[in-house]
Tab-separated table of C-alpha atoms and ligand atoms in Angstrom:
chain	number	residue	atom	x	y	z
A	1	MET	CA	65.170	181.968	54.260
A	2	SER	CA	62.759	180.151	52.025
A	3	ARG	CA	59.133	181.161	51.895
A	4	LYS	CA	56.215	179.744	49.977
A	5	ASN	CA	55.452	181.466	46.676
A	6	GLN	CA	59.057	182.520	46.331
A	7	THR	CA	60.090	182.091	42.708
A	8	LEU	CA	62.829	179.636	41.825
A	9	GLY	CA	64.896	182.532	40.504
A	10	GLU	CA	64.663	184.360	43.846
A	11	PHE	CA	65.342	181.164	45.780
A	12	ILE	CA	68.503	180.419	43.782
A	13	ILE	CA	69.897	183.903	44.407
A	14	GLU	CA	68.970	183.980	48.100
A	15	ASN	CA	70.435	180.549	48.775
A	16	GLN	CA	73.633	180.999	46.824
A	17	GLN	CA	75.551	182.088	49.923
A	18	ALA	CA	74.660	178.872	51.774
A	19	PHE	CA	76.789	176.964	49.312
A	20	LYS	CA	80.336	176.671	50.495
A	21	TYR	CA	82.134	177.137	47.173
A	22	SER	CA	79.704	179.834	46.107
A	23	SER	CA	80.885	181.838	43.124
A	24	GLY	CA	77.558	182.076	41.327
A	25	GLU	CA	78.578	179.384	38.866
A	26	LEU	CA	76.319	176.729	40.391
A	27	SER	CA	73.432	179.200	40.523
A	28	ARG	CA	73.889	179.965	36.832
A	29	LEU	CA	73.965	176.257	36.118
A	30	ILE	CA	70.712	175.577	37.972
A	31	ASN	CA	69.211	178.567	36.225
A	32	SER	CA	70.022	177.139	32.833
A	33	ILE	CA	68.507	173.792	33.797
A	34	ARG	CA	65.392	175.732	34.809
A	35	LEU	CA	65.353	177.393	31.403
A	36	ALA	CA	65.805	174.156	29.445
A	37	ALA	CA	63.139	172.518	31.624
A	38	LYS	CA	60.608	175.119	30.548
A	39	VAL	CA	61.376	174.564	26.886
A	40	VAL	CA	61.209	170.771	27.221
A	41	ASN	CA	58.033	171.079	29.293
A	42	HIS	CA	56.412	173.042	26.492
A	43	GLU	CA	57.315	170.326	24.015
A	44	VAL	CA	56.227	167.453	26.306
A	45	ASN	CA	52.897	169.149	26.880
A	46	LYS	CA	52.067	169.420	23.226
A	47	ALA	CA	53.314	165.918	22.480
A	48	GLY	CA	49.806	164.674	21.810
A	49	LEU	CA	49.079	167.503	19.390
A	50	VAL	CA	51.862	167.361	16.915
A	51	ASP	CA	53.462	164.634	14.973
A	52	ILE	CA	56.537	164.185	17.089
A	53	LEU	CA	55.693	160.870	18.657
A	54	GLY	CA	57.145	157.497	17.889
A	55	ALA	CA	60.650	156.174	17.693
A	56	ALA	CA	63.160	158.451	16.035
A	57	GLY	CA	64.749	155.452	14.455
A	58	ASP	CA	67.947	155.700	16.472
A	59	THR	CA	68.878	153.357	19.270
A	60	ASN	CA	70.898	154.515	22.258
A	61	ILE	CA	73.949	152.774	23.658
A	62	GLN	CA	71.761	150.386	25.655
A	63	GLY	CA	70.182	149.213	22.403
A	64	GLU	CA	66.809	150.780	23.213
A	65	ASP	CA	64.613	152.675	20.795
A	66	GLN	CA	64.740	156.416	21.284
A	67	GLN	CA	61.501	158.328	21.166
A	68	LYS	CA	61.625	161.636	19.344
A	69	LEU	CA	61.055	163.583	22.515
A	70	ASP	CA	64.102	161.943	24.118
A	71	VAL	CA	66.181	163.230	21.258
A	72	TYR	CA	64.644	166.678	21.560
A	73	ALA	CA	65.116	166.885	25.338
A	74	ASN	CA	68.671	165.611	25.053
A	75	LYS	CA	69.496	168.252	22.441
A	76	LYS	CA	67.831	171.054	24.412
A	77	PHE	CA	69.597	170.355	27.702
A	78	ILE	CA	72.973	169.916	26.013
A	79	GLN	CA	72.517	173.053	23.892
A	80	THR	CA	71.466	175.186	26.846
A	81	LEU	CA	74.351	174.057	29.021
A	82	THR	CA	76.875	174.294	26.210
A	83	LYS	CA	75.858	177.642	24.753
A	84	ARG	CA	75.752	179.398	28.087
A	85	ASN	CA	79.294	178.274	28.747
A	86	ILE	CA	78.664	177.204	32.311
A	87	VAL	CA	79.905	173.640	32.541
A	88	CYS	CA	83.087	171.971	31.360
A	89	GLY	CA	81.526	168.610	30.557
A	90	ILE	CA	78.239	166.796	30.099
A	91	ALA	CA	77.333	163.127	30.031
A	92	SER	CA	73.865	162.073	28.969
A	93	GLU	CA	72.049	158.771	29.120
A	94	GLU	CA	71.293	159.299	25.447
A	95	GLU	CA	74.921	159.825	24.368
A	96	ASP	CA	77.488	157.069	24.005
A	97	ASP	CA	80.326	159.157	25.418
A	98	PHE	CA	80.753	162.275	27.529
A	99	ILE	CA	81.016	165.694	25.898
A	100	ALA	CA	83.978	167.921	26.738
A	101	ILE	CA	83.110	171.601	26.486
A	102	ASN	CA	85.573	174.326	25.582
A	103	SER	CA	88.294	171.742	25.471
A	104	GLN	CA	90.139	173.892	22.944
A	105	ASP	CA	90.091	176.945	25.164
A	106	GLU	CA	92.905	176.785	27.707
A	107	ASN	CA	91.436	179.715	29.623
A	108	HIS	CA	88.029	178.391	30.414
A	109	GLY	CA	87.514	178.200	34.137
A	110	ASN	CA	84.352	176.143	34.490
A	111	LYS	CA	84.384	173.768	37.413
A	112	TYR	CA	81.211	171.757	37.056
A	113	ILE	CA	80.166	168.719	35.106
A	114	VAL	CA	76.577	167.581	34.597
A	115	LEU	CA	75.200	164.090	34.124
A	116	ILE	CA	71.690	163.990	32.800
A	117	ASP	CA	68.875	161.650	31.880
A	118	PRO	CA	67.020	164.128	29.651
A	119	LEU	CA	63.714	162.261	29.487
A	120	ASP	CA	63.295	159.289	31.757
A	121	GLY	CA	60.357	156.929	31.462
A	122	SER	CA	60.021	157.813	27.814
A	123	SER	CA	57.956	154.741	26.966
A	124	ASN	CA	55.179	156.591	28.835
A	125	ILE	CA	55.151	159.625	26.510
A	126	ASP	CA	52.838	158.341	23.839
A	127	VAL	CA	50.278	157.194	26.426
A	128	ASN	CA	50.121	160.586	28.161
A	129	VAL	CA	51.710	159.415	31.415
A	130	SER	CA	54.155	161.602	33.280
A	131	VAL	CA	57.852	161.498	32.500
A	132	GLY	CA	60.841	163.255	34.024
A	133	THR	CA	64.317	164.684	33.662
A	134	ILE	CA	67.037	163.743	36.159
A	135	PHE	CA	70.273	165.702	36.649
A	136	SER	CA	73.373	165.345	38.758
A	137	ILE	CA	76.158	167.922	39.252
A	138	TYR	CA	79.770	167.381	40.366
A	139	ARG	CA	82.889	169.484	40.642
A	140	ARG	CA	85.503	168.264	38.202
A	141	VAL	CA	88.488	166.438	39.711
A	142	THR	CA	90.961	167.208	36.926
A	143	PRO	CA	92.557	170.684	36.811
A	144	VAL	CA	90.405	173.629	35.746
A	145	GLY	CA	91.441	174.862	32.301
A	146	THR	CA	92.167	171.408	30.893
A	147	ALA	CA	89.798	169.179	28.942
A	148	VAL	CA	87.625	166.995	31.158
A	149	THR	CA	88.375	163.279	31.238
A	150	ILE	CA	86.371	160.181	32.149
A	151	GLU	CA	87.702	160.541	35.714
A	152	ASP	CA	85.581	163.658	36.156
A	153	PHE	CA	82.437	161.643	35.436
A	154	LEU	CA	83.204	158.426	37.315
A	155	GLN	CA	82.854	159.948	40.775
A	156	LYS	CA	80.990	158.384	43.643
A	157	GLY	CA	77.489	159.734	44.264
A	158	SER	CA	78.637	161.047	47.639
A	159	GLN	CA	80.684	163.637	45.724
A	160	GLN	CA	77.596	165.231	44.160
A	161	VAL	CA	77.236	168.961	44.649
A	162	ALA	CA	73.615	169.114	43.524
A	163	ALA	CA	70.986	166.867	42.024
A	164	GLY	CA	67.406	167.185	40.995
A	165	TYR	CA	64.577	166.137	38.788
A	166	ILE	CA	61.826	167.700	36.773
A	167	VAL	CA	58.513	165.890	36.733
A	168	TYR	CA	56.244	166.633	33.785
A	169	GLY	CA	53.037	165.538	35.493
A	170	THR	CA	49.622	167.017	36.149
A	171	SER	CA	51.736	170.030	36.930
A	172	THR	CA	55.405	170.492	36.146
A	173	MET	CA	57.799	170.608	39.072
A	174	ILE	CA	61.506	171.009	39.671
A	175	VAL	CA	62.724	169.310	42.824
A	176	TYR	CA	66.375	169.694	43.737
A	177	THR	CA	69.010	169.705	46.438
A	178	THR	CA	72.391	171.352	46.828
A	179	GLY	CA	73.013	169.381	50.017
A	180	HIS	CA	70.843	171.585	52.218
A	181	GLY	CA	67.549	169.708	52.113
A	182	VAL	CA	65.162	169.288	49.219
A	183	ASN	CA	62.824	171.908	47.801
A	184	GLY	CA	60.138	171.589	45.154
A	185	PHE	CA	58.954	174.303	42.759
A	186	THR	CA	55.787	174.169	40.672
A	187	LEU	CA	55.514	175.818	37.278
A	188	ASN	CA	52.765	178.320	36.699
A	189	PRO	CA	52.425	177.681	32.961
A	190	ALA	CA	50.471	180.891	32.370
A	191	ILE	CA	53.519	183.020	33.134
A	192	GLY	CA	56.323	180.472	32.882
A	193	THR	CA	57.496	180.902	36.470
A	194	PHE	CA	58.391	178.198	38.997
A	195	TYR	CA	57.198	178.909	42.548
A	196	LEU	CA	58.366	177.272	45.763
A	197	SER	CA	55.431	174.987	46.529
A	198	HIS	CA	57.095	172.194	48.536
A	199	PRO	CA	59.740	173.586	50.928
A	200	ASN	CA	61.920	171.107	52.863
A	201	MET	CA	60.515	167.924	51.374
A	202	GLU	CA	60.964	164.782	53.462
A	203	PHE	CA	60.156	161.104	53.076
A	204	PRO	CA	57.996	159.908	55.956
A	205	ALA	CA	60.138	157.376	57.891
A	206	ASP	CA	57.533	154.687	57.155
A	207	GLY	CA	55.163	154.282	54.285
A	208	LYS	CA	52.505	152.027	52.859
A	209	ILE	CA	53.319	152.052	49.154
A	210	TYR	CA	55.605	149.654	47.333
A	211	SER	CA	56.532	150.293	43.701
A	212	VAL	CA	58.038	147.472	41.693
A	213	ASN	CA	57.395	145.849	38.327
A	214	GLU	CA	55.862	142.664	39.680
A	215	GLY	CA	55.580	141.227	36.185
A	216	ASN	CA	59.236	140.327	36.621
A	217	TYR	CA	58.600	138.616	39.989
A	218	ILE	CA	59.794	135.147	39.042
A	219	HIS	CA	63.113	136.602	37.894
A	220	PHE	CA	63.779	138.510	41.154
A	221	PRO	CA	66.318	137.481	43.793
A	222	GLN	CA	64.859	135.575	46.768
A	223	GLY	CA	65.328	138.529	49.159
A	224	ILE	CA	63.106	140.777	46.996
A	225	LYS	CA	60.509	138.053	46.496
A	226	SER	CA	60.289	137.611	50.279
A	227	TYR	CA	60.090	141.370	50.847
A	228	ILE	CA	57.222	141.652	48.332
A	229	LYS	CA	55.380	138.850	50.164
A	230	TYR	CA	56.018	140.740	53.421
A	231	CYS	CA	54.448	143.896	51.869
A	232	GLN	CA	51.385	141.867	50.923
A	233	MET	CA	50.971	140.134	54.273
A	234	GLU	CA	47.910	140.903	56.427
A	235	GLU	CA	49.615	142.101	59.598
A	236	GLY	CA	49.897	145.424	61.455
A	237	ASP	CA	49.676	148.242	58.871
A	238	ARG	CA	50.050	145.776	56.011
A	239	PRO	CA	49.176	144.850	53.321
A	240	TYR	CA	50.750	147.858	51.635
A	241	THR	CA	49.403	149.395	48.451
A	242	SER	CA	51.118	148.616	45.167
A	243	ARG	CA	51.662	151.633	42.880
A	244	TYR	CA	53.927	151.479	39.832
A	245	ILE	CA	53.864	154.111	37.110
A	246	GLY	CA	56.993	152.920	35.346
A	247	SER	CA	58.457	156.437	35.441
A	248	LEU	CA	61.119	156.535	38.129
A	249	VAL	CA	60.731	160.270	38.730
A	250	SER	CA	56.965	160.044	39.222
A	251	ASP	CA	57.103	156.915	41.374
A	252	PHE	CA	59.837	158.491	43.527
A	253	HIS	CA	57.999	161.818	43.772
A	254	ARG	CA	54.774	160.186	44.957
A	255	ASN	CA	56.624	157.990	47.446
A	256	MET	CA	58.525	160.966	48.869
A	257	ILE	CA	55.265	162.797	49.506
A	258	LYS	CA	53.198	159.854	50.763
A	259	GLY	CA	55.809	157.426	52.104
A	260	GLY	CA	56.856	154.390	50.120
A	261	ILE	CA	59.590	152.314	48.552
A	262	TYR	CA	60.698	151.989	44.912
A	263	ILE	CA	62.477	148.810	43.883
A	264	TYR	CA	64.218	147.902	40.625
A	265	PRO	CA	66.165	144.800	41.529
A	266	LYS	CA	68.565	142.811	39.481
A	267	SER	CA	66.905	139.775	37.972
A	268	SER	CA	67.722	136.734	35.954
A	269	LYS	CA	66.774	138.910	32.927
A	270	ASN	CA	68.761	142.061	33.892
A	271	TYR	CA	71.687	140.772	35.819
A	272	GLU	CA	72.950	144.212	36.851
A	273	GLY	CA	69.481	145.727	37.272
A	274	LYS	CA	68.102	148.207	34.750
A	275	LEU	CA	68.660	151.685	36.129
A	276	ARG	CA	71.870	153.607	35.510
A	277	LEU	CA	74.029	154.453	38.484
A	278	LEU	CA	75.239	157.824	37.200
A	279	TYR	CA	72.157	159.211	35.468
A	280	GLU	CA	69.344	157.819	37.601
A	281	CYS	CA	70.350	156.157	40.876
A	282	ASN	CA	72.966	158.567	42.267
A	283	PRO	CA	70.928	161.746	41.788
A	284	MET	CA	67.762	160.119	43.181
A	285	ALA	CA	69.818	158.709	46.081
A	286	PHE	CA	71.211	162.174	46.896
A	287	ILE	CA	67.715	163.657	46.883
A	288	ALA	CA	66.399	160.733	48.957
A	289	GLU	CA	69.092	161.101	51.614
A	290	GLN	CA	68.646	164.857	51.738
A	291	ALA	CA	64.925	164.187	52.263
A	292	LYS	CA	65.671	161.778	55.151
A	293	GLY	CA	65.065	158.720	52.979
A	294	LYS	CA	67.510	156.021	51.946
A	295	ALA	CA	68.886	154.438	48.758
A	296	SER	CA	70.596	151.069	48.513
A	297	ASP	CA	71.513	148.363	46.022
A	298	GLY	CA	70.197	145.838	48.535
A	299	PHE	CA	73.418	145.672	50.525
A	300	ASN	CA	75.336	148.920	50.065
A	301	ARG	CA	74.624	152.622	50.056
A	302	ILE	CA	74.131	153.685	46.418
A	303	MET	CA	76.261	156.819	46.822
A	304	ASP	CA	79.254	154.761	48.040
A	305	ILE	CA	79.443	152.645	44.886
A	306	GLU	CA	82.641	153.277	42.925
A	307	PRO	CA	81.560	153.791	39.292
A	308	THR	CA	83.514	151.913	36.662
A	309	GLU	CA	81.729	152.990	33.492
A	310	LEU	CA	79.431	155.764	32.291
A	311	HIS	CA	76.409	153.614	31.538
A	312	GLN	CA	76.773	151.243	34.487
A	313	ARG	CA	73.551	149.735	35.859
A	314	VAL	CA	72.817	148.825	39.481
A	315	PRO	CA	69.916	147.368	41.479
A	316	PHE	CA	68.013	150.210	43.141
A	317	ILE	CA	65.954	150.255	46.336
A	318	CYS	CA	64.954	153.716	47.456
A	319	GLY	CA	62.444	155.463	49.645
A	320	SER	CA	61.258	155.725	53.236
A	321	ARG	CA	64.112	154.831	55.556
A	322	ASN	CA	62.427	152.074	57.594
A	323	MET	CA	61.071	150.413	54.468
A	324	VAL	CA	64.489	150.345	52.774
A	325	ASP	CA	66.024	148.999	56.012
A	326	LYS	CA	63.450	146.205	55.994
A	327	ALA	CA	64.082	145.328	52.334
A	328	GLU	CA	67.832	145.190	53.047
A	329	GLU	CA	67.152	142.868	55.988
A	330	PHE	CA	65.338	140.480	53.627
A	331	MET	CA	68.245	140.679	51.156
A	332	ARG	CA	70.783	139.875	53.881
A	333	ASN	CA	68.716	136.991	55.251
A	334	ALA	CA	68.304	135.460	51.807
A	335	ARG	CA	72.042	135.751	51.193
A	336	THR	CA	72.792	134.028	54.497
A	337	LEU	CA	70.415	131.197	53.638
A	338	ASN	CA	72.024	130.748	50.211
A	339	SER	CA	75.585	130.747	51.463
B	401	AHM	P1	64.431	154.685	30.562
B	401	AHM	O1	65.635	155.422	31.059
B	401	AHM	O2	64.711	153.861	29.338
B	401	AHM	O3	63.230	155.567	30.407
B	401	AHM	O4	64.104	153.568	31.672
B	401	AHM	C1	64.012	153.924	33.004
B	401	AHM	C2	62.616	153.639	33.468
B	401	AHM	C3	62.295	154.180	34.828
B	401	AHM	O5	61.796	155.482	34.775
B	401	AHM	C4	61.229	153.225	35.263
B	401	AHM	O6	61.068	153.206	36.657
B	401	AHM	C5	61.703	151.915	34.711
B	401	AHM	O7	62.495	152.240	33.598
B	401	AHM	C6	60.570	151.056	34.259
B	401	AHM	O8	61.083	149.877	33.745
B	401	AHM	P2	60.148	148.629	33.489
B	401	AHM	O9	59.271	148.972	32.336
B	401	AHM	O10	61.094	147.507	33.189
B	401	AHM	O11	59.369	148.362	34.743
B	402	MG	MG1	66.286	156.798	32.111
């Protein structure tokens, strides 16, 4: 039974039994994410005060500049999960390859792997705009006690056991699901405790917000262009409001609370889209579906896509169910016209 003001620690313990494979391992894993989140939160919050801003000089596998805080958050999450010996493998948006943990130790019995985007929306850090962490948890498919392989990471989103995000916004929140709805916890920074503030979060079935980088409009597929025009049309409850932070976690979080749709389509500039299936789209899709929303690539359910590589990108349309249905309708109609 969840109740407001319950701490995240209490909630994890009380809800452990609801999880069908419950052995405490998943609870320990979520606990360590909670711990790392607090440390990263502390660092993000003082970002404006100390000289840790600016590109670290490295580029990640996608050829993008890494900000120093990305590097820090990446290190913190990996360290926390590795040192506490809870998972058997980690893949991070900031690492070229997955990390096998305890691969030398034949006796290790860890079942879970974690995929993480340690600090998403990082171009927003040095302008004091909210950023987020996204995580996704699976049971390994290879035998326990052996070293994890790429197969363990290339699972469909529908196989996720848990997923969540941390939003470092006006307040810091952890929002996550283990497949039994979505709950949100807000950090009380004075005492470093997360409290259940948003039990059973749900996307309204309809919404009035659309979130898309319209600067790329001319490069979008016809279906998306037509849907954007539909959002802007004076009819019924339209025009909708346009809101785009450029931080997936924050845009998603607002849309889940108020009702809305987030779109990052493929374009003639980014042929596959920009967002990563494993680190960004699958976890957000799991949360969306658990919150009665929907996530699609325009034609297919995100969580049914068979991953082929760790850093794979896909088009992403996610949010209030009726809005995503409508956007898909425009995509289908445009495809019919073009064929
Ligand atoms: P990142 O993983 O490099 O931070 O990029 C992901 C971010 C999302 O949070 C955000 O919605 C999107 O990229 C914004 O992209 P754009 O600036 O092209 O609109
Ligand atoms: Mg990202």
